[in-house]
C-alpha cells in the first residue's frame, strides 16, 4: 500500500480526526488516551490498551507484581494443608481424611493434598510459603460478609473501598492509574475499587486478527512509517502498528479463553443429551483458571505496567461429596499456577512476581453427614514465586481447642496484606489498612 493511499485511508476512516485507533492504543506521550470506560461491571480495558502501555510505558525492571488468586466458596484448609499426623484430624472426618501415605509430605506432620503435585515441587524448591491459621477477629460464616471483609480488609468496620483500591488511590493521578490493577474477566472485584478510582477489568476474547492474505497485508501496511507523513498521520500510523503488534501478542491467550468459555456454554446447553455433551464442559472447566493466568503471563512477559492482577476460581463450597470435588479443583489450581510460574520464569519480570492464593474462610473440623464440611473460619494462605522464602509461617491451629467447633485463627490476614503491600508493591501498609500490621518473613 503506497503512502498516498494509506494516508487517504486514514483520513477517510476518521482515524486522524477522531483518534479512533489512538483511543484503543496510546497517546504520543506513552499514556492511553482516555481512562478505561466505566461500565456497569466496572471500568474496562482492552488488550490493545495494555499492550500499547507496555510499549510506551513498560513495567520497570525490578518492580514487583502481585497476582491474586481468589478461591471462591470457602476452601477446606484441613484437606489442603493436611494435619495427617494429628489423631483429631482422622477421628473428626474419617471418610474425608487422607492417610500419611496419600499426602505429599511437607514436614511437621503436615502434607499437601495429593492433587497438588506441582505445588509440592515448588515447596521443595523453597518457592512456596504456607501461612497457617489465617483469619480475622469475630469471624462470619456468610460467604458474602466474609469475602467483603477479606476484600476490603476492614473486619468490624464496613467500608466502600477495597484494600487494593485504596492502594490505587495513592498512585499518581494520571490516565495510567486504572491500568495498575487489572482483573481478568468481565467483572471487577470489590478489592480493586477505591474511593477515587478503580482498577480495570479485561474481558476475555477481544482480538480477532484478519486471516493471512490481502486484507491482513493491507491493514498491516497502514502502520508502516513514511517520511512523507505529517505528525498526525505518523501518530495514527504508529498506533495502527501498535494495535497489530499487541494483537499478535495477546490473541492466542485471549482467543483460547474465549473458545473455552464458548465450549462451556455449548456443553451446558446440551448437558441433558448424553455423555458426549459433558466432555467439552469438563474440558472448559478444567482450563478456566489456566486461561486467566495465561493472559496474565502474556501481560507480564510483554512488560505491561500493571502491578496487580486478579483472577479467580469458584466451586469450593463443598457441603457434600467433598473429597473428589476438592481434589479436582486443586488439580486445576495446581496445573494452572505451576504452568503460569513456568511461563514467566524466563521472562524479564519473572523474578519479581508473587502469586497469592486465598479464600474467604476455611471449613469446620468435623465432617457433616453428607461427606462434606460446613462453613468454618481460619485456613492457610499460599504464596508462590521467586521472591518467596518457602516454608511454614504462623502457628498451626489446634483441632481440639476450638471455638464452638471452629478453628481459632493464629495469623491476622492483614499481616499477609501488609507484607505484600510493603515488599511487593512498595507501599505503606498503614495508609491502606488504617494501621500498621506485623510483617511476615515469607518475602
Short mmCIF file of C-alpha atoms in Angstrom, two decimals:
data_model
loop_
_atom_site.label_atom_id
_atom_site.label_comp_id
_atom_site.label_asym_id
_atom_site.label_seq_id
_atom_site.Cartn_x
_atom_site.Cartn_y
_atom_site.Cartn_z
CA UNK A 1 0.00 0.00 0.00
CA UNK A 2 1.59 3.32 -1.09
CA UNK A 3 1.83 6.35 1.19
CA UNK A 4 -0.87 8.38 -0.55
CA UNK A 5 -3.39 5.54 -0.43
CA UNK A 6 -2.54 4.80 3.21
CA UNK A 7 -2.86 8.43 4.24
CA UNK A 8 -6.15 8.76 2.35
CA UNK A 9 -7.49 5.64 4.07
CA UNK A 10 -6.58 7.06 7.47
CA UNK A 11 -8.33 10.32 6.65
CA UNK A 12 -11.49 8.70 5.33
CA UNK A 13 -11.71 6.21 8.18
CA UNK A 14 -11.64 9.05 10.69
CA UNK A 15 -8.51 7.83 12.43
CA UNK A 16 -6.67 11.12 12.02
CA UNK A 17 -9.61 13.30 13.05
CA UNK A 18 -11.25 11.25 15.78
CA UNK A 19 -8.36 9.26 17.20
CA UNK A 20 -10.31 6.03 16.99
CA UNK A 21 -7.24 3.85 16.77
CA UNK A 22 -5.33 6.07 19.17
CA UNK A 23 -8.02 5.75 21.80
CA UNK A 24 -7.70 2.00 21.58
CA UNK A 25 -3.95 2.13 21.86
CA UNK A 26 -1.97 5.05 23.27
CA UNK A 27 -1.09 8.72 23.15
CA UNK A 28 2.14 10.20 21.86
CA UNK A 29 3.20 10.67 25.47
CA UNK A 30 3.01 6.98 26.26
CA UNK A 31 -0.32 7.00 28.13
CA UNK A 32 -3.64 5.57 26.95
CA UNK A 33 -5.89 8.25 25.51
CA UNK A 34 -8.76 8.42 27.95
CA UNK A 35 -9.24 6.30 31.04
CA UNK A 36 -10.94 2.91 30.63
CA UNK A 37 -14.63 3.38 30.02
CA UNK A 38 -16.88 2.94 33.04
CA UNK A 39 -19.44 0.19 32.60
CA UNK A 40 -21.93 -1.48 34.96
CA UNK A 41 -19.34 -4.20 35.59
CA UNK A 42 -16.63 -1.65 36.40
CA UNK A 43 -14.00 0.11 34.30
CA UNK A 44 -12.89 -1.95 31.33
CA UNK A 45 -9.61 -2.02 29.48
CA UNK A 46 -8.56 -3.90 26.38
CA UNK A 47 -5.60 -5.91 25.28
CA UNK A 48 -4.78 -3.04 22.94
CA UNK A 49 -4.63 -0.53 25.78
CA UNK A 50 -2.50 -2.81 27.92
CA UNK A 51 -0.18 -3.69 25.07
CA UNK A 52 0.26 -0.07 23.98
CA UNK A 53 1.01 0.86 27.57
CA UNK A 54 3.66 -1.88 27.58
CA UNK A 55 5.28 -0.38 24.51
CA UNK A 56 5.26 3.23 25.65
CA UNK A 57 5.40 2.98 29.46
CA UNK A 58 6.68 -0.55 30.19
CA UNK A 59 6.94 -2.11 33.61
CA UNK A 60 10.27 -1.02 35.05
CA UNK A 61 12.88 -3.68 35.79
CA UNK A 62 12.74 -4.79 39.41
CA UNK A 63 9.17 -3.64 40.05
CA UNK A 64 7.13 -6.18 41.98
CA UNK A 65 3.96 -7.72 40.58
CA UNK A 66 1.22 -9.28 42.73
CA UNK A 67 -1.12 -11.94 41.28
CA UNK A 68 -4.15 -12.66 43.47
CA UNK A 69 -5.95 -15.98 43.04
CA UNK A 70 -9.31 -15.91 44.82
CA UNK A 71 -10.80 -19.33 45.56
CA UNK A 72 -14.49 -18.58 45.99
CA UNK A 73 -16.69 -20.79 48.15
CA UNK A 74 -14.55 -21.37 51.23
CA UNK A 75 -11.77 -23.85 50.57
CA UNK A 76 -11.27 -26.61 53.16
CA UNK A 77 -7.83 -25.79 54.50
CA UNK A 78 -7.60 -29.01 56.50
CA UNK A 79 -7.74 -31.07 53.31
CA UNK A 80 -5.37 -28.68 51.57
CA UNK A 81 -2.56 -28.48 54.11
CA UNK A 82 -3.40 -31.76 55.82
CA UNK A 83 -2.54 -32.43 59.50
CA UNK A 84 -2.37 -36.15 58.80
CA UNK A 85 -0.36 -36.93 61.95
CA UNK A 86 -2.97 -35.40 64.29
CA UNK A 87 -5.34 -38.10 65.63
CA UNK A 88 -8.11 -35.49 65.89
CA UNK A 89 -7.99 -35.00 62.13
CA UNK A 90 -8.77 -38.64 61.40
CA UNK A 91 -11.38 -39.02 64.13
CA UNK A 92 -13.24 -35.83 63.15
CA UNK A 93 -13.61 -36.70 59.47
CA UNK A 94 -12.88 -40.41 58.93
CA UNK A 95 -14.45 -40.58 55.46
CA UNK A 96 -12.70 -37.40 54.27
CA UNK A 97 -9.31 -37.87 55.89
CA UNK A 98 -6.16 -38.59 53.89
CA UNK A 99 -3.63 -41.04 55.26
CA UNK A 100 0.08 -40.40 55.71
CA UNK A 101 0.79 -42.48 52.62
CA UNK A 102 -1.53 -40.38 50.46
CA UNK A 103 -0.41 -36.85 51.26
CA UNK A 104 2.56 -35.01 49.77
CA UNK A 105 4.70 -34.58 52.85
CA UNK A 106 5.73 -31.08 53.94
CA UNK A 107 7.19 -31.93 57.33
CA UNK A 108 5.88 -31.19 60.84
CA UNK A 109 3.14 -33.79 60.38
CA UNK A 110 1.58 -31.84 57.51
CA UNK A 111 1.15 -32.61 53.82
CA UNK A 112 -0.38 -31.17 50.68
CA UNK A 113 -3.49 -32.61 49.10
CA UNK A 114 -2.46 -35.42 46.71
CA UNK A 115 -3.60 -33.31 43.74
CA UNK A 116 -1.03 -30.58 44.50
CA UNK A 117 1.97 -32.26 42.90
CA UNK A 118 3.35 -29.19 41.14
CA UNK A 119 2.96 -27.01 44.20
CA UNK A 120 4.74 -29.69 46.20
CA UNK A 121 7.69 -29.42 43.83
CA UNK A 122 7.67 -25.66 44.32
CA UNK A 123 7.66 -26.25 48.08
CA UNK A 124 10.71 -28.47 47.74
CA UNK A 125 12.44 -25.71 45.77
CA UNK A 126 11.60 -23.18 48.53
CA UNK A 127 9.33 -21.23 46.19
CA UNK A 128 6.12 -21.86 48.16
CA UNK A 129 5.19 -20.44 51.57
CA UNK A 130 2.25 -21.62 53.66
CA UNK A 131 0.86 -19.12 56.16
CA UNK A 132 -1.16 -21.16 58.63
CA UNK A 133 -4.28 -20.31 60.58
CA UNK A 134 -5.11 -17.12 58.69
CA UNK A 135 -8.34 -15.37 59.66
CA UNK A 136 -9.78 -12.34 61.43
CA UNK A 137 -11.46 -11.49 64.75
CA UNK A 138 -15.13 -12.32 65.21
CA UNK A 139 -15.37 -14.45 62.06
CA UNK A 140 -18.51 -14.61 59.96
CA UNK A 141 -19.81 -17.75 58.24
CA UNK A 142 -21.55 -15.86 55.43
CA UNK A 143 -19.80 -16.11 52.06
CA UNK A 144 -20.74 -12.55 51.20
CA UNK A 145 -19.86 -10.93 54.51
CA UNK A 146 -16.61 -12.84 54.88
CA UNK A 147 -15.46 -12.14 51.32
CA UNK A 148 -16.36 -8.49 51.79
CA UNK A 149 -14.14 -8.43 54.87
CA UNK A 150 -11.25 -10.07 53.00
CA UNK A 151 -11.60 -7.76 50.01
CA UNK A 152 -11.95 -4.53 51.98
CA UNK A 153 -9.57 -5.53 54.81
CA UNK A 154 -11.85 -3.90 57.36
CA UNK A 155 -13.28 -6.51 59.76
CA UNK A 156 -15.92 -4.98 62.02
CA UNK A 157 -15.70 -1.63 60.24
CA UNK A 158 -17.57 -1.66 56.91
CA UNK A 159 -16.13 0.47 54.14
CA UNK A 160 -16.89 1.09 50.49
CA UNK A 161 -13.38 0.59 49.15
CA UNK A 162 -11.18 -2.43 48.53
CA UNK A 163 -7.74 -2.75 50.04
CA UNK A 164 -6.03 -2.61 46.65
CA UNK A 165 -8.44 0.07 45.51
CA UNK A 166 -7.04 2.23 48.30
CA UNK A 167 -3.55 1.37 47.06
CA UNK A 168 -4.64 2.58 43.62
CA UNK A 169 -5.96 5.80 45.15
CA UNK A 170 -2.45 6.53 46.37
CA UNK A 171 -0.91 6.12 42.89
CA UNK A 172 -0.15 9.13 40.69
CA UNK A 173 -3.35 10.68 39.37
CA UNK A 174 -2.89 10.08 35.66
CA UNK A 175 -4.53 8.07 32.91
CA UNK A 176 -2.35 5.07 33.67
CA UNK A 177 -3.66 4.64 37.19
CA UNK A 178 -6.59 2.39 36.32
CA UNK A 179 -4.24 0.07 34.43
CA UNK A 180 -2.08 -0.52 37.51
CA UNK A 181 -4.56 -3.17 38.72
CA UNK A 182 -6.42 -5.47 36.33
CA UNK A 183 -8.99 -8.20 36.86
CA UNK A 184 -9.02 -10.80 34.08
CA UNK A 185 -12.65 -11.39 33.17
CA UNK A 186 -15.77 -9.30 32.68
CA UNK A 187 -16.24 -8.13 36.26
CA UNK A 188 -14.27 -6.03 38.70
CA UNK A 189 -13.96 -7.50 42.22
CA UNK A 190 -14.54 -5.12 45.15
CA UNK A 191 -10.91 -5.41 46.22
CA UNK A 192 -9.88 -3.25 43.21
CA UNK A 193 -12.37 -0.44 43.89
CA UNK A 194 -11.06 2.71 45.56
CA UNK A 195 -12.70 5.96 46.64
CA UNK A 196 -11.07 8.00 43.86
CA UNK A 197 -10.51 5.42 41.16
CA UNK A 198 -10.74 1.71 40.42
CA UNK A 199 -8.80 -0.94 38.64
CA UNK A 200 -9.83 -2.28 35.25
CA UNK A 201 -11.40 -5.49 34.06
CA UNK A 202 -10.09 -7.21 30.94
CA UNK A 203 -12.89 -9.08 29.17
CA UNK A 204 -11.71 -12.29 27.55
CA UNK A 205 -11.70 -12.85 23.80
CA UNK A 206 -11.36 -9.36 22.34
CA UNK A 207 -8.97 -9.75 19.41
CA UNK A 208 -9.84 -11.20 16.00
CA UNK A 209 -6.96 -10.67 13.57
CA UNK A 210 -7.54 -10.90 9.80
CA UNK A 211 -6.52 -14.21 8.29
CA UNK A 212 -3.28 -14.18 6.28
CA UNK A 213 -3.98 -12.67 2.88
CA UNK A 214 -4.62 -9.35 1.15
CA UNK A 215 -6.72 -7.93 3.99
CA UNK A 216 -4.08 -8.75 6.58
CA UNK A 217 -1.33 -7.32 4.35
CA UNK A 218 -3.34 -4.18 3.65
CA UNK A 219 -4.16 -3.41 7.25
CA UNK A 220 -0.61 -4.13 8.35
CA UNK A 221 0.54 -1.68 5.70
CA UNK A 222 -1.42 1.06 7.42
CA UNK A 223 1.12 1.00 10.20
CA UNK A 224 4.23 1.35 8.04
CA UNK A 225 6.08 4.63 8.69
CA UNK A 226 6.76 7.12 5.90
CA UNK A 227 8.96 10.20 5.79
CA UNK A 228 6.13 12.00 3.95
CA UNK A 229 3.68 11.68 6.83
CA UNK A 230 2.53 14.68 8.76
CA UNK A 231 2.87 14.49 12.54
CA UNK A 232 -0.78 13.46 12.90
CA UNK A 233 -0.58 10.81 10.16
CA UNK A 234 2.63 9.41 11.65
CA UNK A 235 0.95 9.31 15.04
CA UNK A 236 -2.05 7.41 13.67
CA UNK A 237 0.13 5.03 11.66
CA UNK A 238 2.22 4.22 14.70
CA UNK A 239 -0.89 3.38 16.68
CA UNK A 240 -2.10 1.07 13.92
CA UNK A 241 1.24 -0.71 14.11
CA UNK A 242 0.87 -0.85 17.89
CA UNK A 243 -2.55 -2.43 17.57
CA UNK A 244 -1.29 -5.22 15.31
CA UNK A 245 1.78 -5.85 17.44
CA UNK A 246 -0.38 -6.08 20.54
CA UNK A 247 -2.99 -8.24 18.81
CA UNK A 248 -0.40 -10.77 17.69
CA UNK A 249 1.00 -10.88 21.20
CA UNK A 250 -2.27 -11.35 23.07
CA UNK A 251 -4.58 -13.07 20.56
CA UNK A 252 -3.56 -16.68 21.39
CA UNK A 253 -4.34 -16.40 25.10
CA UNK A 254 -7.48 -14.30 24.70
CA UNK A 255 -8.90 -16.38 21.87
CA UNK A 256 -8.20 -19.61 23.71
CA UNK A 257 -10.03 -18.28 26.75
CA UNK A 258 -13.00 -17.23 24.65
CA UNK A 259 -13.15 -20.63 22.95
CA UNK A 260 -13.11 -22.35 26.33
CA UNK A 261 -15.94 -20.15 27.55
CA UNK A 262 -17.94 -20.90 24.40
CA UNK A 263 -17.38 -24.62 24.73
CA UNK A 264 -18.53 -24.47 28.33
CA UNK A 265 -21.71 -22.65 27.34
CA UNK A 266 -22.46 -25.01 24.47
CA UNK A 267 -21.89 -28.02 26.66
CA UNK A 268 -24.22 -26.60 29.27
CA UNK A 269 -26.97 -26.18 26.67
CA UNK A 270 -26.57 -29.82 25.58
CA UNK A 271 -25.90 -31.25 29.02
CA UNK A 272 -29.08 -33.30 29.11
CA UNK A 273 -28.43 -35.04 25.79
CA UNK A 274 -25.91 -37.61 26.87
CA UNK A 275 -22.37 -38.22 27.99
CA UNK A 276 -20.76 -36.80 24.86
CA UNK A 277 -22.09 -33.32 25.64
CA UNK A 278 -20.48 -33.38 29.07
CA UNK A 279 -16.91 -33.71 27.80
CA UNK A 280 -16.50 -30.13 26.47
CA UNK A 281 -17.89 -28.72 29.72
CA UNK A 282 -15.37 -30.66 31.74
CA UNK A 283 -12.52 -29.57 29.47
CA UNK A 284 -13.58 -25.92 29.66
CA UNK A 285 -13.95 -26.06 33.43
CA UNK A 286 -10.54 -27.65 33.88
CA UNK A 287 -8.93 -24.79 31.98
CA UNK A 288 -10.88 -21.84 33.41
CA UNK A 289 -8.19 -20.62 35.80
CA UNK A 290 -5.43 -21.58 33.39
CA UNK A 291 -6.94 -19.34 30.71
CA UNK A 292 -6.91 -16.36 33.05
CA UNK A 293 -3.35 -16.99 34.14
CA UNK A 294 -2.22 -17.49 30.53
CA UNK A 295 -3.36 -13.93 29.85
CA UNK A 296 -1.62 -12.63 32.96
CA UNK A 297 1.60 -14.34 31.88
CA UNK A 298 1.32 -12.75 28.42
CA UNK A 299 0.89 -9.33 30.02
CA UNK A 300 3.81 -9.73 32.42
CA UNK A 301 6.16 -11.06 29.74
CA UNK A 302 5.16 -8.16 27.47
CA UNK A 303 6.06 -5.66 30.26
CA UNK A 304 2.53 -4.33 30.68
CA UNK A 305 2.84 -1.79 33.54
CA UNK A 306 0.12 -3.47 35.64
CA UNK A 307 1.31 -4.17 39.19
CA UNK A 308 -1.69 -6.19 40.44
CA UNK A 309 -3.65 -8.90 38.63
CA UNK A 310 -6.79 -10.57 39.98
CA UNK A 311 -8.02 -13.99 38.82
CA UNK A 312 -10.43 -16.43 40.44
CA UNK A 313 -11.93 -19.89 40.57
CA UNK A 314 -15.19 -20.91 42.24
CA UNK A 315 -16.67 -24.20 43.38
CA UNK A 316 -15.08 -24.61 46.81
CA UNK A 317 -18.34 -24.65 48.81
CA UNK A 318 -18.07 -28.38 49.49
CA UNK A 319 -21.01 -29.23 51.73
CA UNK A 320 -21.22 -32.71 50.17
CA UNK A 321 -19.01 -35.18 48.31
CA UNK A 322 -16.05 -33.01 49.17
CA UNK A 323 -13.11 -35.30 48.70
CA UNK A 324 -13.39 -35.81 44.95
CA UNK A 325 -14.64 -32.29 44.21
CA UNK A 326 -11.88 -30.54 46.11
CA UNK A 327 -9.23 -32.83 44.67
CA UNK A 328 -10.39 -31.99 41.13
CA UNK A 329 -10.36 -28.26 41.92
CA UNK A 330 -6.88 -28.38 43.41
CA UNK A 331 -5.70 -30.35 40.41
CA UNK A 332 -6.89 -27.46 38.26
CA UNK A 333 -5.31 -24.85 40.52
CA UNK A 334 -2.06 -26.79 40.74
CA UNK A 335 -1.59 -27.11 36.99
CA UNK A 336 -2.67 -23.54 36.29
CA UNK A 337 -0.38 -21.82 38.79
CA UNK A 338 2.63 -24.04 38.06
CA UNK A 339 2.23 -23.54 34.30
CA UNK A 340 1.94 -19.80 34.98
CA UNK A 341 5.13 -19.82 37.04
CA UNK A 342 6.94 -21.70 34.29
CA UNK A 343 5.63 -19.26 31.67
CA UNK A 344 7.05 -16.20 33.44
CA UNK A 345 10.21 -17.80 34.84
CA UNK A 346 12.45 -16.92 31.88
CA UNK A 347 10.75 -13.59 31.18
CA UNK A 348 12.04 -10.15 32.09
CA UNK A 349 9.95 -9.89 35.29
CA UNK A 350 9.64 -13.50 36.47
CA UNK A 351 11.88 -12.94 39.48
CA UNK A 352 9.62 -10.15 40.77
CA UNK A 353 6.20 -11.87 40.65
CA UNK A 354 4.41 -13.11 43.78
CA UNK A 355 1.24 -15.19 43.49
CA UNK A 356 -1.11 -15.38 46.46
CA UNK A 357 -3.91 -17.97 46.86
CA UNK A 358 -6.64 -17.27 49.40
CA UNK A 359 -10.31 -17.96 50.15
CA UNK A 360 -12.99 -16.29 52.29
CA UNK A 361 -12.95 -18.87 55.09
CA UNK A 362 -11.97 -22.46 55.85
CA UNK A 363 -14.30 -25.29 56.82
CA UNK A 364 -15.26 -26.81 60.14
CA UNK A 365 -13.10 -29.56 61.62
CA UNK A 366 -15.81 -32.18 61.84
CA UNK A 367 -17.36 -33.58 58.66
CA UNK A 368 -21.11 -33.35 58.15
CA UNK A 369 -23.45 -36.22 57.28
CA UNK A 370 -23.03 -35.70 53.52
CA UNK A 371 -19.30 -36.43 53.33
CA UNK A 372 -18.62 -32.72 53.20
CA UNK A 373 -17.79 -29.88 55.55
CA UNK A 374 -19.64 -26.73 56.56
CA UNK A 375 -18.52 -23.11 56.72
CA UNK A 376 -15.66 -22.54 59.13
CA UNK A 377 -13.06 -19.91 59.91
CA UNK A 378 -9.27 -19.98 59.67
CA UNK A 379 -7.29 -21.58 56.86
CA UNK A 380 -3.97 -21.45 55.04
CA UNK A 381 -2.85 -18.80 52.55
CA UNK A 382 -0.29 -19.89 49.94
CA UNK A 383 2.33 -17.60 48.40
CA UNK A 384 4.40 -18.62 45.40
CA UNK A 385 7.24 -17.27 43.31
CA UNK A 386 10.92 -16.44 43.09
CA UNK A 387 10.78 -13.71 45.79
CA UNK A 388 9.14 -16.08 48.30
CA UNK A 389 11.01 -17.57 51.24
CA UNK A 390 9.45 -21.01 51.22
CA UNK A 391 8.30 -22.73 54.39
CA UNK A 392 5.71 -22.55 57.15
CA UNK A 393 4.66 -19.30 58.80
CA UNK A 394 2.21 -18.85 61.66
CA UNK A 395 1.08 -21.43 64.19
CA UNK A 396 -0.90 -24.49 63.13
CA UNK A 397 -4.39 -24.19 64.70
CA UNK A 398 -5.39 -26.79 67.25
CA UNK A 399 -8.03 -29.31 66.18
CA UNK A 400 -9.22 -29.80 69.75
CA UNK A 401 -9.06 -26.30 71.25
CA UNK A 402 -11.92 -24.94 69.16
CA UNK A 403 -14.30 -22.00 69.19
CA UNK A 404 -17.73 -23.65 69.00
CA UNK A 405 -16.41 -26.21 66.53
CA UNK A 406 -14.32 -23.72 64.56
CA UNK A 407 -10.57 -23.30 64.32
CA UNK A 408 -9.10 -20.34 66.17
CA UNK A 409 -7.10 -18.12 63.86
CA UNK A 410 -3.43 -17.57 64.65
CA UNK A 411 -2.48 -15.07 61.92
CA UNK A 412 -4.44 -11.92 61.06
CA UNK A 413 -4.95 -11.75 57.30
CA UNK A 414 -4.00 -8.07 57.38
CA UNK A 415 -0.45 -9.09 58.25
CA UNK A 416 -0.32 -11.03 54.98
CA UNK A 417 -1.62 -7.95 53.17
CA UNK A 418 0.82 -5.65 54.94
CA UNK A 419 3.72 -7.85 53.89
CA UNK A 420 2.83 -7.90 50.18
CA UNK A 421 1.97 -4.19 50.18
CA UNK A 422 5.36 -3.41 51.67
CA UNK A 423 7.60 -5.95 49.97
CA UNK A 424 5.93 -6.36 46.56
CA UNK A 425 4.21 -3.03 45.89
CA UNK A 426 6.48 -0.77 47.91
CA UNK A 427 3.53 0.85 49.71
CA UNK A 428 3.00 1.99 53.30
CA UNK A 429 0.53 -0.58 54.70
CA UNK A 430 -0.62 1.75 57.49
CA UNK A 431 -2.05 4.22 54.96
CA UNK A 432 -4.01 1.48 53.21
CA UNK A 433 -5.03 -0.77 56.10
CA UNK A 434 -5.68 2.03 58.59
CA UNK A 435 -3.00 0.80 60.97
CA UNK A 436 0.34 -0.93 60.71
CA UNK A 437 0.45 -4.71 60.92
CA UNK A 438 3.30 -7.09 61.75
CA UNK A 439 5.21 -8.29 58.71
CA UNK A 440 5.64 -11.99 57.98
CA UNK A 441 9.03 -13.22 56.76
CA UNK A 442 7.74 -15.09 53.68
CA UNK A 443 9.22 -12.32 51.49
#
